[in-house]
Coordinates of C-alpha atoms in Angstrom, one line a residue:
M1 CA -16.4 5.7 -15.8
P2 CA -15.0 8.2 -13.5
S3 CA -17.8 10.1 -12.0
L4 CA -18.1 12.6 -8.4
D5 CA -19.8 12.6 -5.2
A6 CA -20.0 16.3 -4.7
A7 CA -21.3 15.9 -1.0
R8 CA -19.1 13.8 0.3
R9 CA -16.0 15.3 -2.1
R10 CA -15.8 11.6 -3.3
L11 CA -14.1 10.8 -6.9
R12 CA -13.8 7.3 -8.6
L13 CA -10.7 7.9 -11.2
S14 CA -8.3 5.5 -12.9
D15 CA -5.0 6.3 -13.1
A16 CA -5.4 7.0 -16.6
H17 CA -7.8 9.7 -15.9
V18 CA -5.2 11.3 -13.1
S19 CA -2.4 11.4 -16.0
V20 CA -4.5 13.0 -18.1
L21 CA -5.5 15.6 -15.1
G22 CA -1.7 16.3 -14.4
V23 CA -1.1 16.3 -18.0
L24 CA -4.1 19.8 -18.6
V25 CA -2.1 20.7 -15.3
E26 CA 1.2 21.5 -16.6
E27 CA -0.5 22.4 -19.9
D28 CA 1.3 19.9 -21.8
G29 CA 0.2 17.6 -24.8
L30 CA -1.8 15.0 -24.5
P31 CA -0.5 11.2 -25.8
D32 CA -3.3 9.6 -27.7
E33 CA -3.2 6.7 -25.4
L34 CA -5.2 9.2 -22.6
S35 CA -7.9 10.8 -25.1
K36 CA -10.0 8.1 -24.1
A37 CA -9.6 9.1 -20.8
R38 CA -9.6 12.6 -21.4
D39 CA -12.9 12.0 -23.3
E40 CA -14.4 10.2 -20.1
L41 CA -13.9 13.0 -17.6
R42 CA -15.8 15.2 -19.9
E43 CA -18.6 12.8 -20.3
A44 CA -17.8 12.4 -16.8
G45 CA -18.5 16.7 -16.2
L46 CA -15.1 16.6 -14.7
L47 CA -13.6 18.7 -17.8
D48 CA -15.5 21.9 -18.7
G49 CA -16.0 22.9 -23.0
G50 CA -12.5 23.9 -22.8
D51 CA -11.1 21.0 -21.1
K52 CA -10.5 23.0 -18.0
I53 CA -10.5 21.0 -14.6
V54 CA -13.7 21.9 -12.4
A55 CA -13.3 23.6 -9.3
D56 CA -14.2 20.7 -7.4
L57 CA -11.5 18.8 -8.7
Y58 CA -9.2 21.5 -7.4
P59 CA -8.3 20.2 -3.7
L60 CA -7.2 16.6 -5.1
V61 CA -5.4 17.8 -8.2
S62 CA -3.2 20.0 -6.3
T63 CA -2.3 17.5 -3.8
L64 CA -1.4 15.2 -6.5
M65 CA 1.1 17.6 -8.2
A66 CA 2.6 18.8 -5.0
P67 CA 2.5 16.2 -2.7
R68 CA 4.9 16.2 0.7
V69 CA 4.1 12.6 1.8
I70 CA 3.0 9.7 -0.3
A71 CA 2.1 6.1 1.7
R72 CA 1.7 3.3 -0.9
V73 CA -0.1 -0.3 0.5
E74 CA 0.1 -3.2 -2.4
V75 CA -2.3 -5.9 -1.0
T76 CA -2.0 -9.0 -2.8
G77 CA -4.8 -11.5 -2.3
P78 CA -7.0 -14.5 -3.9
Q79 CA -8.3 -12.0 -6.2
G80 CA -5.0 -10.3 -7.3
V81 CA -2.7 -7.5 -6.4
T82 CA -4.8 -3.8 -5.5
S83 CA -2.9 -0.6 -4.6
N84 CA -4.3 1.4 -2.3
G85 CA -2.5 4.5 -0.5
A86 CA -2.7 8.5 0.9
V87 CA -0.9 11.6 -0.3
I88 CA -0.8 14.2 2.1
G89 CA -0.3 17.8 0.6
D90 CA 0.5 21.1 2.5
E91 CA -3.4 21.5 2.4
F92 CA -5.0 18.1 1.8
V93 CA -5.0 14.9 3.1
F94 CA -6.4 12.0 0.0
V95 CA -6.9 9.0 0.7
H96 CA -8.1 6.4 -2.6
E97 CA -8.8 2.6 -2.1
A98 CA -8.7 0.0 -5.3
W99 CA -11.4 -2.8 -5.8
P100 CA -10.2 -5.9 -7.1
G101 CA -11.1 -6.2 -11.1
S102 CA -11.7 -2.5 -11.1
T103 CA -9.5 0.5 -12.7
E104 CA -10.5 2.8 -10.7
S105 CA -10.4 4.0 -7.0
E106 CA -12.3 5.7 -4.7
Y107 CA -10.4 9.2 -3.7
V108 CA -11.7 10.4 -0.3
P109 CA -10.8 13.8 1.8
A110 CA -9.2 12.5 5.1
E111 CA -7.8 14.7 8.1
P112 CA -4.3 14.1 9.4
E113 CA -5.0 12.0 12.7
T114 CA -7.2 9.4 11.0
L115 CA -4.8 8.6 8.3
V116 CA -3.3 5.9 10.6
W117 CA -7.3 4.9 10.6
S118 CA -7.6 5.0 6.7
L119 CA -4.4 3.1 6.4
A120 CA -5.0 0.4 8.8
R121 CA -8.5 -0.3 7.3
M122 CA -7.0 -0.8 3.4
V123 CA -5.2 -3.6 4.6
D124 CA -8.0 -5.0 6.8
L125 CA -6.1 -4.7 10.1
H126 CA -8.1 -6.2 12.8
R127 CA -7.7 -8.0 16.4
D128 CA -8.8 -11.3 17.0
F129 CA -8.3 -13.6 19.3
T130 CA -4.7 -14.5 18.1
D131 CA -3.6 -11.2 19.8
E132 CA -4.0 -13.2 23.0
L133 CA -1.3 -15.9 22.0
D134 CA 2.1 -15.6 22.8
G135 CA 4.1 -13.8 20.2
G136 CA 7.6 -13.7 18.9
E137 CA 7.6 -16.8 17.0
V138 CA 10.2 -16.9 14.3
I139 CA 10.5 -18.7 11.6
T140 CA 13.7 -18.8 8.5
S141 CA 14.0 -20.3 5.1
S142 CA 14.4 -19.3 2.0
M143 CA 13.1 -16.6 -1.0
G144 CA 13.5 -20.1 -3.1
L145 CA 11.9 -22.1 -0.5
F146 CA 8.9 -19.6 -0.1
D147 CA 8.3 -18.9 -4.0
K148 CA 8.6 -22.7 -4.3
V149 CA 5.0 -23.1 -1.5
I150 CA 3.2 -20.5 -2.7
E151 CA 3.7 -21.6 -6.4
R152 CA 1.9 -24.8 -4.9
M153 CA -0.6 -23.1 -3.5
E154 CA -1.3 -20.6 -7.2
A155 CA -1.6 -23.8 -9.0
G156 CA -4.7 -24.9 -6.7
E157 CA -2.6 -28.0 -4.7
F158 CA -3.8 -28.2 -1.6
E159 CA -2.2 -30.8 0.2
E160 CA -1.5 -31.1 4.2
P161 CA 1.4 -29.1 4.9
E162 CA 3.6 -31.8 5.4
A163 CA 3.2 -33.4 1.8
V164 CA 3.4 -29.2 0.9
T165 CA 7.3 -29.8 3.2
E166 CA 8.0 -32.4 1.9
V167 CA 7.9 -32.1 -2.2
T168 CA 9.3 -28.0 -1.7
G169 CA 11.6 -28.8 1.3
A170 CA 10.2 -25.8 3.0
P171 CA 9.9 -25.5 6.9
L172 CA 6.9 -27.3 7.6
R173 CA 6.1 -24.2 10.0
L174 CA 5.8 -22.2 7.5
T175 CA 3.5 -24.2 5.1
E176 CA 1.3 -24.6 8.0
I177 CA 1.5 -20.6 8.4
L178 CA 1.0 -20.2 4.6
A179 CA -2.0 -22.7 4.4
Q180 CA -3.9 -20.1 6.3
L181 CA -2.4 -17.2 4.2
N182 CA -5.3 -14.8 3.6
C183 CA -3.2 -12.1 2.0
M184 CA 0.2 -10.2 1.6
W185 CA 0.2 -7.0 2.0
R186 CA 3.3 -3.5 2.0
M187 CA 3.2 -0.6 3.0
T188 CA 5.7 2.0 2.0
V189 CA 5.8 6.0 2.6
V190 CA 7.9 8.5 0.8
W191 CA 9.0 11.6 1.7
Q192 CA 11.7 14.4 0.9
G193 CA 13.4 14.3 4.4
A194 CA 16.6 16.2 5.7
Q195 CA 19.5 15.4 3.8
E196 CA 21.4 12.7 5.3
Q197 CA 18.2 10.9 5.7
R198 CA 17.7 10.6 1.8
N199 CA 18.0 7.1 -0.3
P200 CA 20.4 7.7 -3.4
G201 CA 17.2 8.6 -5.7
G202 CA 16.9 11.7 -3.5
L203 CA 13.5 10.5 -1.1
S204 CA 13.2 8.7 2.3
V205 CA 11.6 5.9 2.3
A206 CA 10.5 3.3 5.2
A207 CA 8.3 0.3 4.5
L208 CA 7.2 -3.0 6.0
S209 CA 5.8 -6.1 4.8
V210 CA 3.0 -8.1 6.5
W211 CA 1.4 -11.6 6.1
D212 CA -2.1 -12.0 7.2
C213 CA -2.3 -16.0 7.7
G214 CA -5.6 -15.8 9.3
L215 CA -6.0 -18.4 12.1
E216 CA -2.5 -18.6 12.4
G217 CA -2.4 -14.4 12.8
Y218 CA -0.4 -11.5 11.7
W219 CA 3.9 -12.3 10.6
L220 CA 5.8 -9.4 10.5
R221 CA 8.7 -10.2 7.3
E222 CA 11.6 -9.0 9.2
L223 CA 14.1 -10.7 6.2
P224 CA 14.1 -9.3 3.0
T225 CA 14.2 -6.1 4.8
E226 CA 12.5 -3.1 3.6
P227 CA 12.4 -1.6 1.4
I228 CA 13.6 -3.7 -1.4
S229 CA 14.8 -2.2 -4.4
D230 CA 14.6 -3.9 -7.4
G231 CA 16.9 -6.9 -8.0
Q232 CA 18.2 -6.9 -4.6
V233 CA 16.4 -10.5 -4.0
D234 CA 16.7 -13.7 -5.8
A235 CA 15.7 -17.5 -4.4
D236 CA 19.2 -17.7 -2.1
S237 CA 18.0 -14.4 0.0
D238 CA 17.4 -15.3 3.7
L239 CA 13.7 -15.0 4.3
R240 CA 12.6 -14.4 8.2
V241 CA 9.1 -14.2 9.7
R242 CA 8.3 -13.2 13.2
R243 CA 4.6 -13.8 15.2
T244 CA 3.1 -10.3 15.8
S245 CA 0.1 -8.4 16.5
A246 CA -2.2 -6.0 15.2
K247 CA -1.1 -3.8 18.2
E248 CA 2.0 -4.5 17.4
L249 CA 1.4 -3.8 13.5
W250 CA -0.8 -0.2 14.4
R251 CA 2.2 1.2 16.1
L252 CA 5.2 0.2 12.9
M253 CA 2.2 2.0 11.0
T254 CA 2.3 5.2 12.6
D255 CA 6.2 4.7 13.0
L256 CA 6.1 4.5 9.3
L257 CA 4.7 7.9 8.6
P258 CA 7.6 11.4 9.3
D259 CA 6.8 13.4 11.9
G260 CA 6.9 17.5 12.1
V261 CA 9.7 17.5 12.9
Q262 CA 11.4 15.4 9.8
L263 CA 9.5 17.2 7.2
A264 CA 10.4 20.9 8.4
A265 CA 13.9 19.4 8.3
A266 CA 13.5 19.0 4.2
Q267 CA 12.0 22.5 4.1
P268 CA 14.2 24.9 2.3
H269 CA 15.4 27.4 4.9
T270 CA 15.1 31.2 4.0
S271 CA 16.2 34.3 5.5

């Protein structure tokens, strides 16, 4: 069920609830499949008797309806995939985090200065003894061999890395680090950049993909290069990952976010 913590301005909403709020703001007809979500918003007191959105929802709804920057954080782990992220508007910033197995996410207001901290928490970015080890190690393979290793892991076949290498043909070092895999995460930031910076879809996009391999440390996937479009990667695509550190990942995450100049370049000039 959706809920509001008025004291801390926190909200719990599912994608369906957010869709209902968007439809009501646009004053469009509500599809039948969203009727249950609307009823839940009513029951939670987030819609009044005339299906008007309560004032406490204004900061979040106004930000979702007119975002300047959207950050998406997809984390794939033993409990499946969770979608998290942040939305930056003209007046407010909200971060949202999902819980494995739950359809609802928690939306929390944030200050721009704390945004990188929030994104780092979503991927559990942390320092440990592996940061002291020599970085820069590179492993190359193919996406097809990577998929074969992951398939064996998902099937619960926890052989020694040497055995997985023998069966799949993947490099031994690849099977060694994947044997320690905690999760994989991809961070994507989208904004309306300057005309020369935009992709064919009309938006500027920056992204990075990382493997958190526990005792084997962090690995940045350099190939295939992010952001990846649908159909761009197949079994023959090159795979290259490089050992990195939490410190470098913090810098890369910070660099993903557009600066004020980039955002200003996207705004129309008025005379």
